[in-house]
Amino acid sequence: IPVEDFDLVIFGGTGDLARRKILPALFRRFQAGQMTPESRIVGAARSEMDSAGYRKDVRAALEEFLDKDRPKAEIDDFLERIDYVAVDATGDGGWDELSKLLRKGVTRAFYFSVAPSLFGALAERLHQHGCAGPKCRIVVEKPFGRDLHSARELNKTLRDHFSENQIYRIDHYLGKETVQNLMAVRFGNVLFEPLWNAHYVDHVQITVAESVGVDGRGAYYDKSGAMRDMVQNHLMQLLCLTAMEPPARFSPDAVRDEKLKVIRALEAVPPADIVRGQYVSKSKGESYLDQVEDPGSRTESFVAMKLQVSNWRWAGTPFYLRTGKRLKARHTEIAVIFKDAPHSIFGQSLGRHRNVLAIRLQPNEGMDLFVTIKEPGPGGMRLVDVPLDMTFADALGPDAADVPDAYERLIMDVIRGDQTLFMRGDEVEAAWAWTDPIIEGWEDTGDRPKTYEVDSTGPEEAAMLLHREGRRWREIA
Ligand code: BG6
């Protein structure tokens, strides 16, 4: 279904995010027939160039970042909808030209794909030059601050010029198909909700393992680390969707109110419940410290922790989170590990069997529900755990294998005016309020992160975090 007519301006239109994610996502939605023929995309950046030059650049980006589905005629068609204006974010250059390009009476979206230090200047100029209006929306990306103080400042800067319902803060994890499926599974079935609490759930594991390192992004990453780069945002969102109460409806504030309550219910994490890691390798140039400027950097490329959501539903059920770079595989999942059956009629010798619901975000998007059954054969009552495997591509046909990129969904939601999958300002601030003391604690002690070998599952201490409680991490495979 096509979305309404729109003009989308991408500030930072020549940058990496625009080339790698935003423009390819727009092209795919164009191909899918979701963009009306009149809709326009305007690249805006500092470089002097004309629209023809920009289209060439966009064509090159599409060729580089789309691995299939790129018939030339469609690309030509798409490029006709694209213009470029050179604007000076902190001066006056280009703004009148931009304002002339924008049509009256259609939805306007401004994507701030630039450093957060420019948000204020852009917002101000949009107003000065008559580009902003009540129908316009702005889209901002992480990093949304680096602590509570800076996040508050950013929120204030944006709210000085726009109302909260015009501000779309992207966390691309919320655009992932399987993340939305988590809500469908929880709230579209009667099967899970009665069991989704501390009475039946032993613990939850959320893993976002990456096989890539920081190569090429060392300068940014070394100032952030896994806690700021991944936990404060992506893992926090996954945790919220897993732990939240059922919202009254699937609408922006209903969902975001419930997520916020989860963040506010998080207990402070004692140092003994967190492990930080940094990858090392015997090969030259492959260790974390070889890839960042500061040879003594104490930034973590891995973090594992035990969290407690202090509310009626979850008291006593730990949530274990881990994320890291240069791990043995790319593997993202949320696993709900249920408790043992209260009594085993088959005796103790048959070992431990537990139901597990594993929601796989990547690769092979899908779900596994492990159930215990009798091992076939004459060998008596032997129990075995088997997965009821629902790989979306197998269950729903080949189209389901073509999972749309998170940005496709999210950008179309901006145009539709649906904020459900975007973070509200108070949510971001609450997440920083929880993150800050942890990071400050590390800075105070000055301890070095533990080391872990590249292509491993992380530091030994992370395994201990669960072992000491008679649990273990699920395989990263
Ligand atoms: C980004 C982080 O937000 O998410 C990166 O800055 C990380 O460090 C990336 O690699 C992971 O996203 P995805 O979609 O590949 O899991």
Short mmCIF file of C-alpha atoms and ligand atoms in Angstrom, two decimals:
data_model
loop_
_atom_site.label_atom_id
_atom_site.label_comp_id
_atom_site.label_asym_id
_atom_site.label_seq_id
_atom_site.Cartn_x
_atom_site.Cartn_y
_atom_site.Cartn_z
CA ILE A 1 0.00 0.00 0.00
CA PRO A 2 1.59 3.30 -1.02
CA VAL A 3 2.22 5.78 1.73
CA GLU A 4 1.06 9.35 1.29
CA ASP A 5 2.96 11.83 -0.84
CA PHE A 6 6.14 13.05 0.84
CA ASP A 7 9.25 15.17 0.55
CA LEU A 8 12.16 13.65 2.44
CA VAL A 9 15.32 15.67 3.01
CA ILE A 10 18.42 13.79 4.10
CA PHE A 11 20.90 16.05 5.85
CA GLY A 12 24.19 14.22 5.57
CA GLY A 13 22.94 12.88 2.25
CA THR A 14 26.46 12.03 1.08
CA GLY A 15 27.43 10.29 4.33
CA ASP A 16 27.93 6.65 5.13
CA LEU A 17 24.53 5.98 6.72
CA ALA A 18 22.69 7.60 3.81
CA ARG A 19 24.63 5.59 1.23
CA ARG A 20 24.64 2.31 3.12
CA LYS A 21 21.16 2.25 4.65
CA ILE A 22 18.78 5.15 3.99
CA LEU A 23 18.97 5.38 0.19
CA PRO A 24 18.96 1.60 -0.42
CA ALA A 25 15.95 1.30 1.91
CA LEU A 26 14.12 4.03 0.02
CA PHE A 27 14.91 2.37 -3.27
CA ARG A 28 13.52 -0.95 -2.06
CA ARG A 29 10.30 0.72 -0.93
CA PHE A 30 10.13 2.49 -4.28
CA GLN A 31 10.51 -0.87 -6.01
CA ALA A 32 7.77 -2.29 -3.84
CA GLY A 33 5.45 0.48 -5.05
CA GLN A 34 5.20 2.19 -1.69
CA MET A 35 6.46 5.58 -2.84
CA THR A 36 3.96 7.65 -4.80
CA PRO A 37 5.31 8.88 -8.17
CA GLU A 38 5.27 12.48 -6.92
CA SER A 39 7.29 11.87 -3.76
CA ARG A 40 10.75 13.45 -3.69
CA ILE A 41 14.01 12.82 -1.92
CA VAL A 42 16.45 15.66 -1.44
CA GLY A 43 20.05 15.04 -0.48
CA ALA A 44 21.54 17.91 1.49
CA ALA A 45 25.14 18.20 2.55
CA ARG A 46 28.08 20.56 2.59
CA SER A 47 29.74 19.51 -0.69
CA GLU A 48 29.09 21.68 -3.70
CA MET A 49 27.51 19.56 -6.41
CA ASP A 50 24.41 19.56 -8.56
CA SER A 51 21.55 17.07 -8.59
CA ALA A 52 23.07 15.19 -11.53
CA GLY A 53 26.29 14.70 -9.56
CA TYR A 54 24.35 13.48 -6.52
CA ARG A 55 22.30 11.04 -8.57
CA LYS A 56 25.55 9.55 -9.83
CA ASP A 57 26.66 9.15 -6.25
CA VAL A 58 23.35 7.55 -5.25
CA ARG A 59 23.54 5.14 -8.20
CA ALA A 60 27.01 4.08 -7.06
CA ALA A 61 25.72 3.59 -3.50
CA LEU A 62 22.81 1.43 -4.67
CA GLU A 63 25.14 -0.67 -6.77
CA GLU A 64 27.45 -1.14 -3.84
CA PHE A 65 24.92 -1.83 -1.12
CA LEU A 66 22.08 -3.68 -2.82
CA ASP A 67 23.11 -7.18 -3.68
CA LYS A 68 20.17 -7.99 -5.87
CA ASP A 69 16.97 -6.62 -7.39
CA ARG A 70 18.50 -3.68 -9.09
CA PRO A 71 17.29 -3.48 -12.65
CA LYS A 72 18.77 -0.42 -14.30
CA ALA A 73 15.44 0.98 -15.50
CA GLU A 74 14.07 1.02 -11.97
CA ILE A 75 17.16 2.74 -10.66
CA ASP A 76 16.83 5.38 -13.39
CA ASP A 77 13.22 5.91 -12.41
CA PHE A 78 14.11 6.20 -8.75
CA LEU A 79 16.90 8.67 -9.43
CA GLU A 80 14.48 10.99 -11.19
CA ARG A 81 12.86 11.57 -7.83
CA ILE A 82 16.09 12.76 -6.27
CA ASP A 83 17.53 16.27 -5.98
CA TYR A 84 20.45 17.77 -4.19
CA VAL A 85 21.08 21.06 -2.44
CA ALA A 86 24.37 22.15 -0.91
CA VAL A 87 23.51 23.60 2.50
CA ASP A 88 25.57 25.09 5.21
CA ALA A 89 24.21 23.70 8.48
CA THR A 90 25.62 26.56 10.53
CA GLY A 91 25.31 29.37 7.97
CA ASP A 92 22.78 30.67 5.47
CA GLY A 93 24.01 29.03 2.27
CA GLY A 94 21.51 26.87 0.40
CA TRP A 95 18.50 27.26 2.69
CA ASP A 96 16.39 29.39 0.39
CA GLU A 97 17.01 26.95 -2.40
CA LEU A 98 15.97 24.07 -0.18
CA SER A 99 12.83 25.83 0.94
CA LYS A 100 11.85 26.47 -2.71
CA LEU A 101 12.20 22.79 -3.54
CA LEU A 102 9.75 21.67 -0.86
CA ARG A 103 6.14 21.36 -1.89
CA LYS A 104 3.26 22.76 0.11
CA GLY A 105 0.68 20.52 1.71
CA VAL A 106 2.62 17.24 1.63
CA THR A 107 4.28 15.39 4.47
CA ARG A 108 7.80 16.62 5.06
CA ALA A 109 10.46 14.62 6.80
CA PHE A 110 13.96 15.78 7.64
CA TYR A 111 16.46 13.05 8.35
CA PHE A 112 19.28 14.39 10.55
CA SER A 113 21.98 11.96 9.46
CA VAL A 114 24.67 14.24 10.86
CA ALA A 115 26.65 14.67 14.09
CA PRO A 116 24.34 15.47 17.04
CA SER A 117 26.28 18.71 17.56
CA LEU A 118 24.52 20.00 14.41
CA PHE A 119 20.96 19.12 15.46
CA GLY A 120 20.33 22.51 17.06
CA ALA A 121 21.67 24.50 14.12
CA LEU A 122 19.63 22.47 11.63
CA ALA A 123 16.43 22.75 13.64
CA GLU A 124 16.84 26.49 13.97
CA ARG A 125 17.47 27.05 10.29
CA LEU A 126 14.57 24.88 9.24
CA HIS A 127 12.33 27.24 11.15
CA GLN A 128 14.06 30.45 10.07
CA HIS A 129 13.72 29.53 6.43
CA GLY A 130 10.13 28.41 6.64
CA CYS A 131 10.90 24.74 5.94
CA ALA A 132 9.38 23.37 9.12
CA GLY A 133 5.65 23.26 9.67
CA PRO A 134 3.19 21.35 11.84
CA LYS A 135 3.13 18.48 9.33
CA CYS A 136 6.89 18.04 9.31
CA ARG A 137 8.83 15.33 11.10
CA ILE A 138 12.46 14.96 11.99
CA VAL A 139 14.39 11.74 12.24
CA VAL A 140 17.46 11.37 14.42
CA GLU A 141 19.86 8.49 14.92
CA LYS A 142 21.99 7.23 17.73
CA PRO A 143 24.24 8.12 19.39
CA PHE A 144 21.53 10.02 21.21
CA GLY A 145 23.85 11.53 23.78
CA ARG A 146 26.65 9.76 25.61
CA ASP A 147 25.16 10.11 29.09
CA LEU A 148 22.03 11.41 30.77
CA HIS A 149 23.21 15.00 30.77
CA SER A 150 23.98 15.16 27.04
CA ALA A 151 20.78 13.25 26.15
CA ARG A 152 18.75 15.81 28.11
CA GLU A 153 20.50 18.64 26.33
CA LEU A 154 19.77 17.05 22.96
CA ASN A 155 16.13 16.49 23.84
CA LYS A 156 15.86 20.08 24.94
CA THR A 157 17.46 21.36 21.74
CA LEU A 158 15.03 19.37 19.61
CA ARG A 159 11.99 20.21 21.71
CA ASP A 160 12.79 23.91 21.50
CA HIS A 161 11.85 23.61 17.84
CA PHE A 162 9.66 20.52 17.48
CA SER A 163 7.04 18.79 19.56
CA GLU A 164 7.66 15.25 20.79
CA ASN A 165 5.23 13.81 18.25
CA GLN A 166 7.36 15.26 15.44
CA ILE A 167 10.59 13.67 16.68
CA TYR A 168 11.43 10.15 15.47
CA ARG A 169 14.41 8.69 17.34
CA ILE A 170 15.58 5.61 15.47
CA ASP A 171 16.80 2.46 17.10
CA HIS A 172 17.10 0.23 14.07
CA TYR A 173 16.64 -2.91 16.21
CA LEU A 174 12.98 -1.97 16.57
CA GLY A 175 12.64 -2.11 12.78
CA LYS A 176 13.87 -5.69 12.63
CA GLU A 177 11.16 -8.06 11.55
CA THR A 178 11.75 -10.58 14.35
CA VAL A 179 11.71 -7.92 17.03
CA GLN A 180 8.21 -7.00 15.97
CA ASN A 181 7.43 -10.67 15.88
CA LEU A 182 8.31 -10.93 19.53
CA MET A 183 5.33 -8.70 20.24
CA ALA A 184 3.13 -10.74 17.90
CA VAL A 185 4.16 -13.96 19.66
CA ARG A 186 3.64 -12.56 23.14
CA PHE A 187 0.40 -10.74 22.57
CA GLY A 188 -1.17 -12.61 19.67
CA ASN A 189 -1.21 -16.04 21.35
CA VAL A 190 -2.80 -17.32 24.53
CA LEU A 191 -0.09 -19.92 24.87
CA PHE A 192 2.77 -17.84 26.21
CA GLU A 193 1.41 -15.01 28.29
CA PRO A 194 0.22 -17.14 31.26
CA LEU A 195 3.75 -18.57 31.52
CA TRP A 196 5.59 -15.30 30.89
CA ASN A 197 6.58 -14.51 34.47
CA ALA A 198 8.80 -15.45 37.36
CA HIS A 199 6.63 -18.44 38.30
CA TYR A 200 7.47 -20.25 35.10
CA VAL A 201 10.52 -18.56 33.61
CA ASP A 202 13.85 -19.55 35.14
CA HIS A 203 15.79 -16.86 33.32
CA VAL A 204 16.10 -14.96 30.05
CA GLN A 205 19.19 -14.67 27.87
CA ILE A 206 19.62 -11.90 25.34
CA THR A 207 22.62 -12.31 23.08
CA VAL A 208 23.81 -9.98 20.36
CA ALA A 209 27.05 -11.53 19.14
CA GLU A 210 28.90 -10.02 16.21
CA SER A 211 31.75 -11.56 14.27
CA VAL A 212 32.95 -8.21 12.94
CA GLY A 213 35.42 -6.07 14.85
CA VAL A 214 35.75 -2.33 15.06
CA ASP A 215 37.99 -2.03 12.02
CA GLY A 216 37.45 1.27 10.30
CA ARG A 217 35.20 2.62 13.08
CA GLY A 218 37.84 2.61 15.81
CA ALA A 219 37.75 6.37 16.35
CA TYR A 220 34.01 6.40 17.10
CA TYR A 221 33.85 3.06 18.87
CA ASP A 222 36.72 3.64 21.26
CA LYS A 223 34.87 6.60 22.72
CA SER A 224 31.70 4.53 23.17
CA GLY A 225 32.35 0.88 23.91
CA ALA A 226 29.78 -1.90 23.93
CA MET A 227 27.81 -0.40 26.79
CA ARG A 228 27.04 2.87 25.00
CA ASP A 229 27.07 1.45 21.49
CA MET A 230 24.81 -1.56 22.03
CA VAL A 231 23.49 -2.07 25.56
CA GLN A 232 22.01 1.36 26.32
CA ASN A 233 19.95 1.18 23.14
CA HIS A 234 19.58 -2.08 21.21
CA LEU A 235 19.80 -4.59 24.06
CA MET A 236 17.73 -2.35 26.29
CA GLN A 237 14.98 -2.29 23.68
CA LEU A 238 15.04 -6.07 23.35
CA LEU A 239 14.86 -6.39 27.11
CA CYS A 240 11.92 -3.97 27.29
CA LEU A 241 9.89 -5.78 24.67
CA THR A 242 10.55 -9.11 26.38
CA ALA A 243 9.76 -7.93 29.89
CA MET A 244 7.02 -5.33 29.42
CA GLU A 245 3.40 -5.69 30.47
CA PRO A 246 0.86 -6.08 27.67
CA PRO A 247 0.06 -2.60 26.41
CA ALA A 248 -3.64 -1.82 26.05
CA ARG A 249 -3.17 -1.39 22.32
CA PHE A 250 -0.40 -1.38 19.76
CA SER A 251 -0.10 2.37 19.67
CA PRO A 252 2.90 4.62 20.21
CA ASP A 253 2.33 5.83 23.73
CA ALA A 254 0.76 2.64 25.02
CA VAL A 255 3.82 0.63 23.94
CA ARG A 256 6.36 3.21 25.01
CA ASP A 257 4.77 3.72 28.43
CA GLU A 258 5.19 0.02 29.11
CA LYS A 259 8.79 -0.04 27.92
CA LEU A 260 9.61 2.93 30.11
CA LYS A 261 8.24 1.12 33.17
CA VAL A 262 10.64 -1.76 32.53
CA ILE A 263 13.66 0.53 32.39
CA ARG A 264 12.55 2.24 35.57
CA ALA A 265 12.15 -1.12 37.27
CA LEU A 266 15.75 -2.13 36.58
CA GLU A 267 17.86 -2.50 39.67
CA ALA A 268 21.32 -1.00 39.85
CA VAL A 269 23.84 -3.64 38.76
CA PRO A 270 26.53 -4.55 41.29
CA PRO A 271 30.06 -4.76 39.79
CA ALA A 272 30.14 -8.51 40.46
CA ASP A 273 27.28 -8.96 38.00
CA ILE A 274 29.04 -7.37 35.03
CA VAL A 275 31.94 -8.58 32.93
CA ARG A 276 33.68 -6.36 30.41
CA GLY A 277 35.92 -7.76 27.72
CA GLN A 278 38.30 -6.65 25.01
CA TYR A 279 39.35 -8.90 22.13
CA VAL A 280 42.93 -9.99 21.57
CA SER A 281 44.53 -11.98 18.80
CA LYS A 282 47.89 -13.54 18.13
CA SER A 283 47.74 -12.19 14.58
CA LYS A 284 49.26 -8.78 14.06
CA GLY A 285 46.73 -5.96 13.69
CA GLU A 286 43.79 -8.10 14.79
CA SER A 287 43.56 -7.16 18.46
CA TYR A 288 41.23 -4.41 19.61
CA LEU A 289 44.17 -2.30 20.74
CA ASP A 290 45.72 -2.49 17.25
CA GLN A 291 42.56 -1.05 15.75
CA VAL A 292 42.10 2.02 17.89
CA GLU A 293 44.32 5.03 18.41
CA ASP A 294 44.92 4.72 22.15
CA PRO A 295 47.25 1.76 22.77
CA GLY A 296 46.19 1.68 26.43
CA SER A 297 42.44 1.95 25.77
CA ARG A 298 40.21 0.46 28.45
CA THR A 299 37.10 0.54 26.24
CA GLU A 300 35.11 -2.69 26.24
CA SER A 301 34.26 -4.54 23.04
CA PHE A 302 32.23 -7.08 25.02
CA VAL A 303 29.92 -6.89 27.96
CA ALA A 304 27.89 -9.50 29.81
CA MET A 305 25.65 -8.80 32.77
CA LYS A 306 22.94 -10.06 35.03
CA LEU A 307 19.95 -7.79 35.41
CA GLN A 308 17.02 -7.83 37.73
CA VAL A 309 13.69 -6.34 36.71
CA SER A 310 12.24 -5.42 40.05
CA ASN A 311 8.52 -5.78 39.63
CA TRP A 312 5.76 -8.22 40.48
CA ARG A 313 6.08 -10.15 37.23
CA TRP A 314 9.84 -10.67 37.21
CA ALA A 315 11.10 -10.59 40.81
CA GLY A 316 13.68 -13.37 41.15
CA THR A 317 14.04 -14.14 37.43
CA PRO A 318 17.36 -12.84 36.13
CA PHE A 319 17.85 -11.43 32.66
CA TYR A 320 21.33 -12.12 31.31
CA LEU A 321 22.55 -9.86 28.54
CA ARG A 322 25.70 -10.17 26.47
CA THR A 323 27.05 -8.51 23.39
CA GLY A 324 30.45 -8.33 21.81
CA LYS A 325 32.50 -7.91 18.70
CA ARG A 326 34.85 -10.44 17.06
CA LEU A 327 32.95 -13.34 18.61
CA LYS A 328 32.83 -16.72 16.92
CA ALA A 329 29.65 -16.05 14.94
CA ARG A 330 27.01 -13.48 14.20
CA HIS A 331 24.17 -14.59 16.36
CA THR A 332 21.36 -12.56 17.86
CA GLU A 333 18.62 -14.12 19.91
CA ILE A 334 16.31 -13.74 22.84
CA ALA A 335 15.91 -16.99 24.73
CA VAL A 336 13.34 -17.58 27.43
CA ILE A 337 14.35 -20.56 29.54
CA PHE A 338 11.44 -22.02 31.44
CA LYS A 339 11.64 -23.75 34.80
CA ASP A 340 11.85 -27.48 35.37
CA ALA A 341 8.61 -29.39 35.57
CA PRO A 342 7.62 -29.40 39.28
CA HIS A 343 7.87 -33.15 39.55
CA SER A 344 9.42 -35.73 37.28
CA ILE A 345 7.39 -38.90 37.01
CA PHE A 346 10.26 -40.42 35.05
CA GLY A 347 12.76 -40.26 37.90
CA GLN A 348 15.87 -38.16 38.33
CA SER A 349 18.24 -40.21 36.22
CA LEU A 350 16.82 -38.91 32.99
CA GLY A 351 18.60 -35.58 33.29
CA ARG A 352 17.33 -32.06 33.09
CA HIS A 353 14.87 -31.09 30.39
CA ARG A 354 13.58 -27.62 29.96
CA ASN A 355 11.33 -25.78 27.58
CA VAL A 356 13.11 -22.96 25.83
CA LEU A 357 11.64 -20.40 23.49
CA ALA A 358 14.43 -18.96 21.36
CA ILE A 359 13.61 -16.05 19.11
CA ARG A 360 16.34 -15.70 16.48
CA LEU A 361 16.90 -12.23 15.13
CA GLN A 362 19.81 -13.09 12.92
CA PRO A 363 20.78 -15.09 11.00
CA ASN A 364 17.87 -17.31 9.86
CA GLU A 365 15.12 -15.20 11.40
CA GLY A 366 12.67 -17.43 13.16
CA MET A 367 11.82 -19.15 16.39
CA ASP A 368 12.51 -22.43 18.10
CA LEU A 369 10.36 -23.80 20.87
CA PHE A 370 12.14 -26.69 22.55
CA VAL A 371 9.82 -29.34 23.93
CA THR A 372 10.65 -32.57 25.67
CA ILE A 373 9.50 -35.77 24.03
CA LYS A 374 10.27 -39.46 24.18
CA GLU A 375 13.25 -40.53 22.17
CA PRO A 376 11.91 -42.92 19.54
CA GLY A 377 12.95 -46.55 19.92
CA PRO A 378 12.66 -49.48 22.26
CA GLY A 379 15.16 -48.19 24.82
CA GLY A 380 12.55 -47.34 27.43
CA MET A 381 11.37 -43.92 28.48
CA ARG A 382 14.27 -41.75 27.35
CA LEU A 383 13.58 -38.08 27.06
CA VAL A 384 14.98 -35.75 24.47
CA ASP A 385 14.48 -32.03 23.76
CA VAL A 386 13.54 -31.21 20.20
CA PRO A 387 12.89 -27.84 18.62
CA LEU A 388 9.60 -27.01 17.02
CA ASP A 389 11.44 -25.01 14.40
CA MET A 390 9.77 -22.09 12.74
CA THR A 391 12.24 -20.61 10.34
CA PHE A 392 10.13 -17.94 8.69
CA ALA A 393 11.49 -18.69 5.25
CA ASP A 394 10.47 -22.36 5.58
CA ALA A 395 7.11 -21.73 7.18
CA LEU A 396 5.94 -18.76 5.14
CA GLY A 397 7.50 -19.35 1.74
CA PRO A 398 10.42 -17.77 -0.12
CA ASP A 399 9.08 -14.22 0.18
CA ALA A 400 9.59 -14.43 3.93
CA ALA A 401 13.29 -15.08 3.34
CA ASP A 402 13.52 -11.65 1.78
CA VAL A 403 13.30 -9.89 5.11
CA PRO A 404 13.07 -6.14 4.60
CA ASP A 405 15.82 -4.11 6.15
CA ALA A 406 14.89 -2.39 9.40
CA TYR A 407 15.28 1.01 7.76
CA GLU A 408 12.64 0.24 5.14
CA ARG A 409 10.00 -0.28 7.77
CA LEU A 410 11.10 2.61 9.94
CA ILE A 411 11.33 5.25 7.21
CA MET A 412 7.87 4.33 5.95
CA ASP A 413 6.58 4.60 9.53
CA VAL A 414 7.95 8.14 9.66
CA ILE A 415 5.96 9.03 6.58
CA ARG A 416 2.85 7.33 7.97
CA GLY A 417 3.30 9.24 11.22
CA ASP A 418 3.50 6.11 13.36
CA GLN A 419 5.88 6.48 16.31
CA THR A 420 5.30 3.05 17.86
CA LEU A 421 8.72 1.73 16.85
CA PHE A 422 10.63 4.88 17.79
CA MET A 423 12.06 5.84 21.14
CA ARG A 424 10.43 8.56 23.13
CA GLY A 425 12.63 11.16 24.81
CA ASP A 426 11.87 9.99 28.36
CA GLU A 427 12.74 6.40 27.41
CA VAL A 428 16.17 7.41 26.15
CA GLU A 429 16.81 9.45 29.27
CA ALA A 430 15.73 6.61 31.56
CA ALA A 431 18.08 4.24 29.74
CA TRP A 432 20.97 6.63 30.27
CA ALA A 433 20.03 7.16 33.91
CA TRP A 434 20.46 3.41 34.37
CA THR A 435 23.65 3.19 32.25
CA ASP A 436 25.53 6.16 33.69
CA PRO A 437 26.40 4.77 37.14
CA ILE A 438 27.73 1.57 35.59
CA ILE A 439 30.07 3.45 33.27
CA GLU A 440 31.06 5.88 36.02
CA GLY A 441 31.90 2.92 38.23
CA TRP A 442 34.29 1.58 35.60
CA GLU A 443 35.89 4.95 35.15
CA ASP A 444 36.42 5.28 38.92
CA THR A 445 38.07 1.90 39.39
CA GLY A 446 40.13 2.18 36.21
CA ASP A 447 40.11 -1.62 35.87
CA ARG A 448 41.05 -3.06 32.51
CA PRO A 449 38.48 -5.20 30.68
CA LYS A 450 39.16 -8.94 30.69
CA THR A 451 40.65 -10.22 27.48
CA TYR A 452 39.08 -12.74 25.13
CA GLU A 453 40.41 -14.42 22.04
CA VAL A 454 38.91 -13.40 18.72
CA ASP A 455 36.45 -15.99 17.38
CA SER A 456 35.64 -17.17 20.91
CA THR A 457 32.47 -16.75 22.97
CA GLY A 458 33.93 -14.00 25.15
CA PRO A 459 35.94 -13.90 28.38
CA GLU A 460 35.91 -16.89 30.72
CA GLU A 461 34.46 -14.63 33.43
CA ALA A 462 31.30 -14.18 31.37
CA ALA A 463 30.71 -17.92 31.45
CA MET A 464 31.26 -17.83 35.23
CA LEU A 465 28.49 -15.27 35.61
CA LEU A 466 26.03 -18.07 34.85
CA HIS A 467 28.02 -21.07 36.07
CA ARG A 468 28.08 -19.74 39.60
CA GLU A 469 24.29 -19.98 39.55
CA GLY A 470 24.10 -23.40 37.95
CA ARG A 471 23.19 -22.04 34.54
CA ARG A 472 24.98 -21.71 31.25
CA TRP A 473 24.88 -19.55 28.18
CA ARG A 474 23.32 -20.94 25.09
CA GLU A 475 25.65 -21.72 22.20
CA ILE A 476 26.76 -18.96 19.88
CA ALA A 477 26.70 -20.71 16.53
C1 BG6 B 1 25.01 -0.29 15.47
C2 BG6 B 1 26.30 -0.26 16.23
O1 BG6 B 1 24.06 0.54 16.08
O2 BG6 B 1 24.51 -1.62 15.41
C3 BG6 B 1 27.31 -1.19 15.59
O3 BG6 B 1 26.82 1.05 16.26
C4 BG6 B 1 26.73 -2.58 15.42
O4 BG6 B 1 28.51 -1.26 16.36
C5 BG6 B 1 25.38 -2.52 14.74
O5 BG6 B 1 27.64 -3.34 14.63
C6 BG6 B 1 24.71 -3.89 14.75
O6 BG6 B 1 23.56 -3.86 13.96
P1 BG6 B 1 23.03 -5.16 13.22
O7 BG6 B 1 21.75 -4.74 12.61
O8 BG6 B 1 24.08 -5.53 12.22
O9 BG6 B 1 22.88 -6.19 14.29
#
